[in-house]
Amino acid sequence: MLNERVIKSIDSSVLCWLATSSAAGIPNVSPKEVFTHHDKKVLIVANIASPQTVKNIMENENVCISFIDILVQKGYQLKGKAQVIKQDAKEFADYESELLKITERKFTFSSITEITVDQTKEIIAPRYILYPDTTEEQQTESAKRTYGFE
C-alpha cells in the first residue's frame, strides 16, 4: 500500500495526525512530527510524549494517519492496523535508527508505533477540484501568500 507516490508524500510532509480510539470508541487525534516509512512496507511513528495514543492502540489497533505537504496542499490519509513496538522488540533498533535521523538524535523514544496500511486515500485541496486547471506551482504560490511565507 505504500507506493512511490505515498512515499514521496511522506518524505515531503513535516507533520502528520494520528487518529486512534479507545476500546469504548472515544476518539483521539495527536500530531506527530517524527514519522517515516520502513522498507516501503510500514509507516513508523516515534512515541515521544503520547501516552493516550499508546493506550488507545493497546486497546484498539485500528488507526488513521493523515499528512499533507502544506504548500502543495496534497497528501494522503492512510488506514490500517497499529502496534506498539517497545524498546526490547527486535524491530526497535532498526526503526529507531531511521527516526533518529529525523530528530538529529535530539529525542529518545519510549516506543514506536508501527502501522501496517491497508487503505490509502489521496487528500487534495478543494481548489484543485473547483479549479481543475490549478497547477501545483500556483497552489504553492497561493499558500505562501496565505501563510505569509513571502
CSV table of N, CA and C in Angstrom, one decimal:
chain,number,residue,atom,x,y,z
A,1,MET,N,0.8,-1.2,0.0
A,1,MET,CA,0.0,0.0,0.0
A,1,MET,C,0.8,1.3,0.0
A,2,LEU,N,2.1,1.2,0.3
A,2,LEU,CA,3.0,2.3,0.3
A,2,LEU,C,3.7,2.4,-1.1
A,3,ASN,N,3.0,2.9,-2.0
A,3,ASN,CA,3.5,3.0,-3.4
A,3,ASN,C,4.4,4.3,-3.4
A,4,GLU,N,5.1,4.5,-4.6
A,4,GLU,CA,6.0,5.6,-4.7
A,4,GLU,C,5.4,7.0,-4.4
A,5,ARG,N,4.2,7.2,-4.9
A,5,ARG,CA,3.5,8.5,-4.6
A,5,ARG,C,3.3,8.7,-3.1
A,6,VAL,N,2.9,7.7,-2.4
A,6,VAL,CA,2.6,7.8,-1.0
A,6,VAL,C,4.0,8.1,-0.3
A,7,ILE,N,5.0,7.3,-0.6
A,7,ILE,CA,6.3,7.5,0.0
A,7,ILE,C,6.8,8.9,-0.3
A,8,LYS,N,6.7,9.4,-1.5
A,8,LYS,CA,7.1,10.8,-1.8
A,8,LYS,C,6.4,11.8,-0.9
A,9,SER,N,5.1,11.6,-0.7
A,9,SER,CA,4.3,12.4,0.1
A,9,SER,C,4.7,12.4,1.6
A,10,ILE,N,5.0,11.2,2.1
A,10,ILE,CA,5.5,11.0,3.4
A,10,ILE,C,6.8,11.8,3.6
A,11,ASP,N,7.7,11.7,2.6
A,11,ASP,CA,9.0,12.3,2.7
A,11,ASP,C,8.9,13.9,2.6
A,12,SER,N,7.9,14.4,2.0
A,12,SER,CA,7.7,15.8,1.9
A,12,SER,C,6.8,16.5,2.9
A,13,SER,N,6.3,15.7,3.8
A,13,SER,CA,5.5,16.2,4.9
A,13,SER,C,6.2,16.3,6.2
A,14,VAL,N,6.0,17.3,6.9
A,14,VAL,CA,6.7,17.5,8.2
A,14,VAL,C,5.9,17.3,9.4
A,15,LEU,N,4.6,17.0,9.3
A,15,LEU,CA,3.7,16.8,10.4
A,15,LEU,C,2.6,15.9,9.9
A,16,CYS,N,2.2,15.0,10.8
A,16,CYS,CA,1.0,14.2,10.5
A,16,CYS,C,0.1,14.2,11.7
A,17,TRP,N,-1.1,13.6,11.5
A,17,TRP,CA,-2.0,13.5,12.6
A,17,TRP,C,-2.4,12.0,12.7
A,18,LEU,N,-2.2,11.5,13.8
A,18,LEU,CA,-2.5,10.1,14.1
A,18,LEU,C,-3.8,10.0,14.9
A,19,ALA,N,-4.8,9.3,14.3
A,19,ALA,CA,-6.1,9.2,15.0
A,19,ALA,C,-6.2,7.8,15.5
A,20,THR,N,-6.6,7.7,16.8
A,20,THR,CA,-6.8,6.4,17.4
A,20,THR,C,-8.2,6.5,18.1
A,21,SER,N,-8.6,5.3,18.7
A,21,SER,CA,-9.8,5.4,19.5
A,21,SER,C,-9.7,4.3,20.6
A,22,SER,N,-10.3,4.5,21.7
A,22,SER,CA,-10.2,3.6,22.8
A,22,SER,C,-11.1,2.4,22.5
A,23,ALA,N,-11.1,1.4,23.4
A,23,ALA,CA,-12.0,0.3,23.3
A,23,ALA,C,-13.4,0.7,23.3
A,24,ALA,N,-13.7,1.8,24.0
A,24,ALA,CA,-15.1,2.3,24.1
A,24,ALA,C,-15.5,3.2,22.9
A,25,GLY,N,-14.5,3.4,21.9
A,25,GLY,CA,-14.8,4.2,20.8
A,25,GLY,C,-14.6,5.7,20.9
A,26,ILE,N,-13.9,6.1,22.0
A,26,ILE,CA,-13.7,7.5,22.2
A,26,ILE,C,-12.4,7.9,21.4
A,27,PRO,N,-12.6,8.8,20.4
A,27,PRO,CA,-11.5,9.2,19.5
A,27,PRO,C,-10.4,10.1,20.2
A,28,ASN,N,-9.3,10.0,19.6
A,28,ASN,CA,-8.1,10.9,20.0
A,28,ASN,C,-7.3,11.1,18.7
A,29,VAL,N,-6.9,12.4,18.5
A,29,VAL,CA,-6.1,12.7,17.4
A,29,VAL,C,-4.9,13.5,18.0
A,30,SER,N,-3.7,13.0,17.5
A,30,SER,CA,-2.4,13.6,18.1
A,30,SER,C,-1.5,13.9,16.9
A,31,PRO,N,-0.9,15.1,16.9
A,31,PRO,CA,0.0,15.5,15.9
A,31,PRO,C,1.4,14.8,16.2
A,32,LYS,N,2.0,14.4,15.1
A,32,LYS,CA,3.3,13.7,15.2
A,32,LYS,C,4.3,14.4,14.1
A,33,GLU,N,5.5,14.6,14.6
A,33,GLU,CA,6.4,15.2,13.6
A,33,GLU,C,7.6,14.3,13.3
A,34,VAL,N,7.6,13.1,14.0
A,34,VAL,CA,8.7,12.2,13.7
A,34,VAL,C,8.1,10.9,13.2
A,35,PHE,N,8.1,10.8,11.9
A,35,PHE,CA,7.5,9.6,11.2
A,35,PHE,C,8.2,9.4,9.9
A,36,THR,N,8.1,8.2,9.4
A,36,THR,CA,8.7,7.8,8.1
A,36,THR,C,8.1,6.4,7.7
A,37,HIS,N,8.6,5.9,6.6
A,37,HIS,CA,8.2,4.6,6.2
A,37,HIS,C,9.5,3.7,6.4
A,38,HIS,N,9.2,2.4,6.5
A,38,HIS,CA,10.3,1.5,6.7
A,38,HIS,C,10.2,0.4,5.6
A,39,ASP,N,11.3,0.3,4.8
A,39,ASP,CA,11.3,-0.7,3.7
A,39,ASP,C,10.1,-0.6,2.8
A,40,LYS,N,9.5,0.6,2.7
A,40,LYS,CA,8.3,0.8,1.8
A,40,LYS,C,7.2,-0.2,2.2
A,41,LYS,N,7.2,-0.7,3.4
A,41,LYS,CA,6.1,-1.6,3.8
A,41,LYS,C,5.2,-1.1,4.9
A,42,VAL,N,5.8,-0.5,5.9
A,42,VAL,CA,5.1,0.0,7.0
A,42,VAL,C,5.4,1.5,7.3
A,43,LEU,N,4.5,2.2,8.0
A,43,LEU,CA,4.8,3.5,8.5
A,43,LEU,C,5.2,3.4,9.9
A,44,ILE,N,6.2,4.2,10.3
A,44,ILE,CA,6.7,4.1,11.7
A,44,ILE,C,6.6,5.5,12.3
A,45,VAL,N,6.2,5.6,13.5
A,45,VAL,CA,5.9,6.9,14.2
A,45,VAL,C,6.6,6.8,15.6
A,46,ALA,N,7.4,7.8,15.9
A,46,ALA,CA,8.0,7.9,17.2
A,46,ALA,C,7.0,8.2,18.3
A,47,ASN,N,7.1,7.6,19.4
A,47,ASN,CA,6.3,7.9,20.6
A,47,ASN,C,7.2,8.7,21.5
A,48,ILE,N,7.1,10.0,21.4
A,48,ILE,CA,7.9,10.9,22.2
A,48,ILE,C,7.2,11.3,23.5
A,49,ALA,N,5.9,11.6,23.4
A,49,ALA,CA,5.1,12.0,24.6
A,49,ALA,C,3.7,11.9,24.3
A,50,SER,N,3.2,10.6,24.0
A,50,SER,CA,1.8,10.4,23.6
A,50,SER,C,1.2,9.2,24.4
A,51,PRO,N,1.1,9.3,25.7
A,51,PRO,CA,0.5,8.2,26.4
A,51,PRO,C,-0.9,7.7,26.0
A,52,GLN,N,-1.7,8.7,25.6
A,52,GLN,CA,-3.1,8.4,25.2
A,52,GLN,C,-3.1,7.6,23.9
A,53,THR,N,-2.2,8.0,23.0
A,53,THR,CA,-2.1,7.2,21.7
A,53,THR,C,-1.7,5.8,22.0
A,54,VAL,N,-0.7,5.6,22.8
A,54,VAL,CA,-0.2,4.2,23.1
A,54,VAL,C,-1.3,3.4,23.8
A,55,LYS,N,-2.0,4.0,24.7
A,55,LYS,CA,-3.1,3.3,25.5
A,55,LYS,C,-4.2,2.9,24.5
A,56,ASN,N,-4.6,3.8,23.6
A,56,ASN,CA,-5.6,3.5,22.7
A,56,ASN,C,-5.2,2.4,21.7
A,57,ILE,N,-4.0,2.4,21.2
A,57,ILE,CA,-3.5,1.4,20.3
A,57,ILE,C,-3.5,0.0,21.0
A,58,MET,N,-3.2,0.0,22.3
A,58,MET,CA,-3.2,-1.3,23.0
A,58,MET,C,-4.6,-1.8,23.2
A,59,GLU,N,-5.6,-0.9,23.1
A,59,GLU,CA,-7.0,-1.3,23.3
A,59,GLU,C,-7.6,-1.6,21.9
A,60,ASN,N,-7.2,-0.8,20.9
A,60,ASN,CA,-7.9,-0.9,19.6
A,60,ASN,C,-6.8,-0.6,18.5
A,61,GLU,N,-6.5,-1.6,17.7
A,61,GLU,CA,-5.4,-1.4,16.8
A,61,GLU,C,-5.7,-0.6,15.5
A,62,ASN,N,-6.9,-0.3,15.3
A,62,ASN,CA,-7.4,0.4,14.1
A,62,ASN,C,-7.0,1.9,14.2
A,63,VAL,N,-6.3,2.4,13.2
A,63,VAL,CA,-5.8,3.8,13.2
A,63,VAL,C,-6.0,4.4,11.9
A,64,CYS,N,-5.9,5.7,11.9
A,64,CYS,CA,-5.9,6.5,10.6
A,64,CYS,C,-4.8,7.6,10.8
A,65,ILE,N,-4.0,7.8,9.8
A,65,ILE,CA,-3.0,8.8,9.9
A,65,ILE,C,-3.1,9.6,8.6
A,66,SER,N,-3.0,10.9,8.7
A,66,SER,CA,-3.1,11.8,7.6
A,66,SER,C,-1.9,12.8,7.6
A,67,PHE,N,-1.4,13.1,6.4
A,67,PHE,CA,-0.3,14.1,6.2
A,67,PHE,C,-0.5,14.8,4.9
A,68,ILE,N,0.0,16.0,4.9
A,68,ILE,CA,-0.1,16.8,3.6
A,68,ILE,C,1.2,17.6,3.5
A,69,ASP,N,1.6,17.9,2.3
A,69,ASP,CA,2.6,19.0,2.0
A,69,ASP,C,1.8,20.3,2.2
A,70,ILE,N,2.2,21.1,3.1
A,70,ILE,CA,1.4,22.3,3.4
A,70,ILE,C,1.4,23.3,2.3
A,71,LEU,N,2.4,23.3,1.4
A,71,LEU,CA,2.4,24.3,0.3
A,71,LEU,C,1.7,23.8,-0.9
A,72,VAL,N,2.0,22.5,-1.3
A,72,VAL,CA,1.3,21.9,-2.5
A,72,VAL,C,-0.2,21.6,-2.1
A,73,GLN,N,-0.4,21.4,-0.8
A,73,GLN,CA,-1.7,21.0,-0.3
A,73,GLN,C,-2.3,19.7,-0.9
A,74,LYS,N,-1.4,18.7,-0.9
A,74,LYS,CA,-1.8,17.4,-1.3
A,74,LYS,C,-1.1,16.4,-0.3
A,75,GLY,N,-1.7,15.3,-0.1
A,75,GLY,CA,-1.2,14.3,0.8
A,75,GLY,C,-2.0,13.1,0.8
A,76,TYR,N,-2.0,12.4,1.9
A,76,TYR,CA,-2.7,11.1,2.0
A,76,TYR,C,-3.3,10.9,3.3
A,77,GLN,N,-4.4,10.1,3.3
A,77,GLN,CA,-5.0,9.5,4.5
A,77,GLN,C,-4.8,8.0,4.4
A,78,LEU,N,-4.1,7.5,5.4
A,78,LEU,CA,-3.9,6.0,5.5
A,78,LEU,C,-4.6,5.4,6.6
A,79,LYS,N,-5.2,4.2,6.4
A,79,LYS,CA,-5.8,3.5,7.5
A,79,LYS,C,-5.2,2.1,7.6
A,80,GLY,N,-5.2,1.6,8.8
A,80,GLY,CA,-4.6,0.3,9.0
A,80,GLY,C,-4.5,-0.1,10.4
A,81,LYS,N,-3.7,-1.1,10.7
A,81,LYS,CA,-3.5,-1.7,12.0
A,81,LYS,C,-2.2,-1.2,12.6
A,82,ALA,N,-2.3,-0.8,13.8
A,82,ALA,CA,-1.1,-0.3,14.5
A,82,ALA,C,-0.7,-1.3,15.6
A,83,GLN,N,0.6,-1.3,15.9
A,83,GLN,CA,1.1,-2.0,17.1
A,83,GLN,C,2.2,-1.2,17.7
A,84,VAL,N,2.3,-1.3,19.0
A,84,VAL,CA,3.3,-0.5,19.8
A,84,VAL,C,4.6,-1.4,19.8
A,85,ILE,N,5.7,-0.9,19.3
A,85,ILE,CA,6.9,-1.6,19.3
A,85,ILE,C,7.7,-1.0,20.5
A,86,LYS,N,8.0,-1.9,21.5
A,86,LYS,CA,8.7,-1.5,22.7
A,86,LYS,C,10.2,-1.6,22.5
A,87,GLN,N,11.0,-1.0,23.4
A,87,GLN,CA,12.4,-1.0,23.2
A,87,GLN,C,13.1,-2.4,23.2
A,88,ASP,N,12.4,-3.4,23.8
A,88,ASP,CA,13.0,-4.7,23.8
A,88,ASP,C,12.6,-5.6,22.6
A,89,ALA,N,11.9,-5.0,21.7
A,89,ALA,CA,11.4,-5.7,20.5
A,89,ALA,C,12.6,-5.7,19.4
A,90,LYS,N,12.7,-6.8,18.7
A,90,LYS,CA,13.8,-6.9,17.7
A,90,LYS,C,13.7,-5.8,16.6
A,91,GLU,N,12.6,-5.3,16.3
A,91,GLU,CA,12.5,-4.3,15.2
A,91,GLU,C,12.9,-2.9,15.8
A,92,PHE,N,12.9,-2.7,17.1
A,92,PHE,CA,13.0,-1.4,17.6
A,92,PHE,C,14.3,-0.7,17.2
A,93,ALA,N,15.4,-1.3,17.2
A,93,ALA,CA,16.7,-0.7,16.9
A,93,ALA,C,16.7,-0.2,15.4
A,94,ASP,N,16.2,-1.0,14.5
A,94,ASP,CA,16.1,-0.6,13.1
A,94,ASP,C,15.2,0.6,12.9
A,95,TYR,N,14.1,0.6,13.5
A,95,TYR,CA,13.1,1.7,13.4
A,95,TYR,C,13.7,2.9,14.1
A,96,GLU,N,14.3,2.7,15.2
A,96,GLU,CA,14.8,3.9,16.0
A,96,GLU,C,15.9,4.6,15.2
A,97,SER,N,16.8,3.8,14.5
A,97,SER,CA,17.8,4.5,13.8
A,97,SER,C,17.3,5.3,12.6
A,98,GLU,N,16.2,4.9,12.0
A,98,GLU,CA,15.6,5.7,10.9
A,98,GLU,C,15.0,7.0,11.5
A,99,LEU,N,14.3,6.9,12.6
A,99,LEU,CA,13.6,8.0,13.2
A,99,LEU,C,14.6,9.0,13.8
A,100,LEU,N,15.7,8.5,14.3
A,100,LEU,CA,16.7,9.4,14.9
A,100,LEU,C,17.4,10.3,13.9
A,101,LYS,N,17.4,9.9,12.6
A,101,LYS,CA,17.9,10.7,11.6
A,101,LYS,C,17.0,12.0,11.4
A,102,ILE,N,15.7,11.8,11.6
A,102,ILE,CA,14.8,13.0,11.6
A,102,ILE,C,15.0,13.9,12.7
A,103,THR,N,15.2,13.4,13.9
A,103,THR,CA,15.4,14.2,15.1
A,103,THR,C,16.8,14.7,15.3
A,104,GLU,N,17.7,14.3,14.5
A,104,GLU,CA,19.1,14.6,14.7
A,104,GLU,C,19.6,14.1,16.1
A,105,ARG,N,19.0,13.0,16.6
A,105,ARG,CA,19.3,12.4,17.9
A,105,ARG,C,18.9,13.3,19.1
A,106,LYS,N,18.0,14.2,18.9
A,106,LYS,CA,17.6,15.1,20.0
A,106,LYS,C,16.6,14.6,20.9
A,107,PHE,N,15.9,13.5,20.5
A,107,PHE,CA,14.8,12.9,21.3
A,107,PHE,C,15.1,11.4,21.5
A,108,THR,N,14.6,10.9,22.6
A,108,THR,CA,14.5,9.5,22.8
A,108,THR,C,13.1,9.0,22.7
A,109,PHE,N,12.9,7.8,22.4
A,109,PHE,CA,11.6,7.2,22.2
A,109,PHE,C,11.3,6.1,23.2
A,110,SER,N,10.2,6.2,23.8
A,110,SER,CA,9.8,5.1,24.8
A,110,SER,C,9.3,3.9,24.0
A,111,SER,N,8.7,4.2,22.9
A,111,SER,CA,8.2,3.2,22.0
A,111,SER,C,8.0,3.8,20.6
A,112,ILE,N,7.7,2.9,19.7
A,112,ILE,CA,7.5,3.3,18.3
A,112,ILE,C,6.2,2.6,17.8
A,113,THR,N,5.4,3.4,17.1
A,113,THR,CA,4.2,2.8,16.5
A,113,THR,C,4.5,2.4,15.1
A,114,GLU,N,4.1,1.1,14.8
A,114,GLU,CA,4.2,0.5,13.5
A,114,GLU,C,2.8,0.4,12.9
A,115,ILE,N,2.6,0.9,11.7
A,115,ILE,CA,1.3,0.9,11.1
A,115,ILE,C,1.4,0.1,9.8
A,116,THR,N,0.6,-1.0,9.7
A,116,THR,CA,0.5,-1.7,8.5
A,116,THR,C,-0.7,-1.2,7.8
A,117,VAL,N,-0.5,-0.6,6.7
A,117,VAL,CA,-1.5,0.2,5.9
A,117,VAL,C,-2.3,-0.8,5.1
A,118,ASP,N,-3.7,-0.7,5.1
A,118,ASP,CA,-4.5,-1.5,4.3
A,118,ASP,C,-5.4,-0.6,3.4
A,119,GLN,N,-5.5,0.7,3.6
A,119,GLN,CA,-6.3,1.6,2.8
A,119,GLN,C,-5.5,2.9,2.6
A,120,THR,N,-5.5,3.5,1.4
A,120,THR,CA,-5.0,4.8,1.1
A,120,THR,C,-6.0,5.6,0.4
A,121,LYS,N,-6.0,6.9,0.7
A,121,LYS,CA,-6.9,7.8,0.1
A,121,LYS,C,-6.1,9.1,-0.1
A,122,GLU,N,-6.1,9.7,-1.3
A,122,GLU,CA,-5.4,10.9,-1.6
A,122,GLU,C,-6.2,12.1,-1.0
A,123,ILE,N,-5.5,13.0,-0.4
A,123,ILE,CA,-6.1,14.3,0.1
A,123,ILE,C,-5.6,15.4,-0.9
A,124,ILE,N,-6.5,16.2,-1.4
A,124,ILE,CA,-6.1,17.3,-2.2
A,124,ILE,C,-7.0,18.5,-1.7
A,125,ALA,N,-6.4,19.7,-1.9
A,125,ALA,CA,-7.1,20.9,-1.5
A,125,ALA,C,-8.3,21.1,-2.5
A,126,PRO,N,-9.4,21.7,-2.0
A,126,PRO,CA,-10.6,21.9,-2.8
A,126,PRO,C,-10.3,22.7,-4.1
A,127,ARG,N,-9.3,23.6,-4.0
A,127,ARG,CA,-9.0,24.4,-5.2
A,127,ARG,C,-8.8,23.5,-6.4
A,128,TYR,N,-8.1,22.4,-6.2
A,128,TYR,CA,-7.8,21.5,-7.4
A,128,TYR,C,-9.0,21.0,-8.0
A,129,ILE,N,-10.1,20.8,-7.2
A,129,ILE,CA,-11.3,20.2,-7.7
A,129,ILE,C,-12.2,21.4,-8.3
A,130,LEU,N,-12.3,22.5,-7.6
A,130,LEU,CA,-13.1,23.6,-8.1
A,130,LEU,C,-12.5,24.3,-9.3
A,131,TYR,N,-11.2,24.3,-9.4
A,131,TYR,CA,-10.5,24.9,-10.5
A,131,TYR,C,-9.5,23.9,-11.0
A,132,PRO,N,-9.9,23.0,-11.9
A,132,PRO,CA,-9.1,21.9,-12.4
A,132,PRO,C,-7.8,22.2,-13.1
A,133,ASP,N,-7.7,23.5,-13.6
A,133,ASP,CA,-6.5,23.9,-14.2
A,133,ASP,C,-5.4,24.4,-13.3
A,134,THR,N,-5.7,24.3,-12.0
A,134,THR,CA,-4.7,24.7,-11.0
A,134,THR,C,-3.5,23.8,-11.0
A,135,THR,N,-2.3,24.4,-11.1
A,135,THR,CA,-1.1,23.7,-11.0
A,135,THR,C,-0.6,23.7,-9.6
A,136,GLU,N,0.3,22.7,-9.3
A,136,GLU,CA,1.0,22.7,-8.0
A,136,GLU,C,1.7,24.0,-7.7
A,137,GLU,N,2.3,24.5,-8.8
A,137,GLU,CA,3.1,25.8,-8.6
A,137,GLU,C,2.2,26.9,-8.2
A,138,GLN,N,1.0,27.0,-8.8
A,138,GLN,CA,0.0,28.0,-8.5
A,138,GLN,C,-0.5,27.8,-7.1
A,139,GLN,N,-0.7,26.6,-6.7
A,139,GLN,CA,-1.2,26.3,-5.4
A,139,GLN,C,-0.2,26.7,-4.3
A,140,THR,N,1.1,26.4,-4.6
A,140,THR,CA,2.2,26.7,-3.7
A,140,THR,C,2.3,28.2,-3.5
A,141,GLU,N,2.3,28.9,-4.6
A,141,GLU,CA,2.4,30.4,-4.5
A,141,GLU,C,1.2,31.0,-3.7
A,142,SER,N,0.0,30.4,-3.9
A,142,SER,CA,-1.2,30.9,-3.2
A,142,SER,C,-1.0,30.6,-1.7
A,143,ALA,N,-0.5,29.4,-1.4
A,143,ALA,CA,-0.3,29.0,0.0
A,143,ALA,C,0.7,29.9,0.7
A,144,LYS,N,1.8,30.2,0.0
A,144,LYS,CA,2.8,31.1,0.5
A,144,LYS,C,2.3,32.4,0.9
A,145,ARG,N,1.4,33.0,0.0
A,145,ARG,CA,0.8,34.3,0.3
A,145,ARG,C,-0.1,34.2,1.4
A,146,THR,N,-1.0,33.1,1.5
A,146,THR,CA,-1.9,33.0,2.5
A,146,THR,C,-1.3,32.8,3.9
A,147,TYR,N,-0.2,32.1,4.0
A,147,TYR,CA,0.5,31.8,5.2
A,147,TYR,C,1.6,32.8,5.5
A,148,GLY,N,1.8,33.8,4.7
A,148,GLY,CA,2.8,34.8,4.9
A,148,GLY,C,4.3,34.3,4.7
A,149,PHE,N,4.5,33.4,3.8
A,149,PHE,CA,5.9,32.9,3.6
A,149,PHE,C,6.7,33.8,2.6
A,150,GLU,N,6.0,34.8,2.1
A,150,GLU,CA,6.7,35.7,1.1
A,150,GLU,C,7.3,36.9,1.8
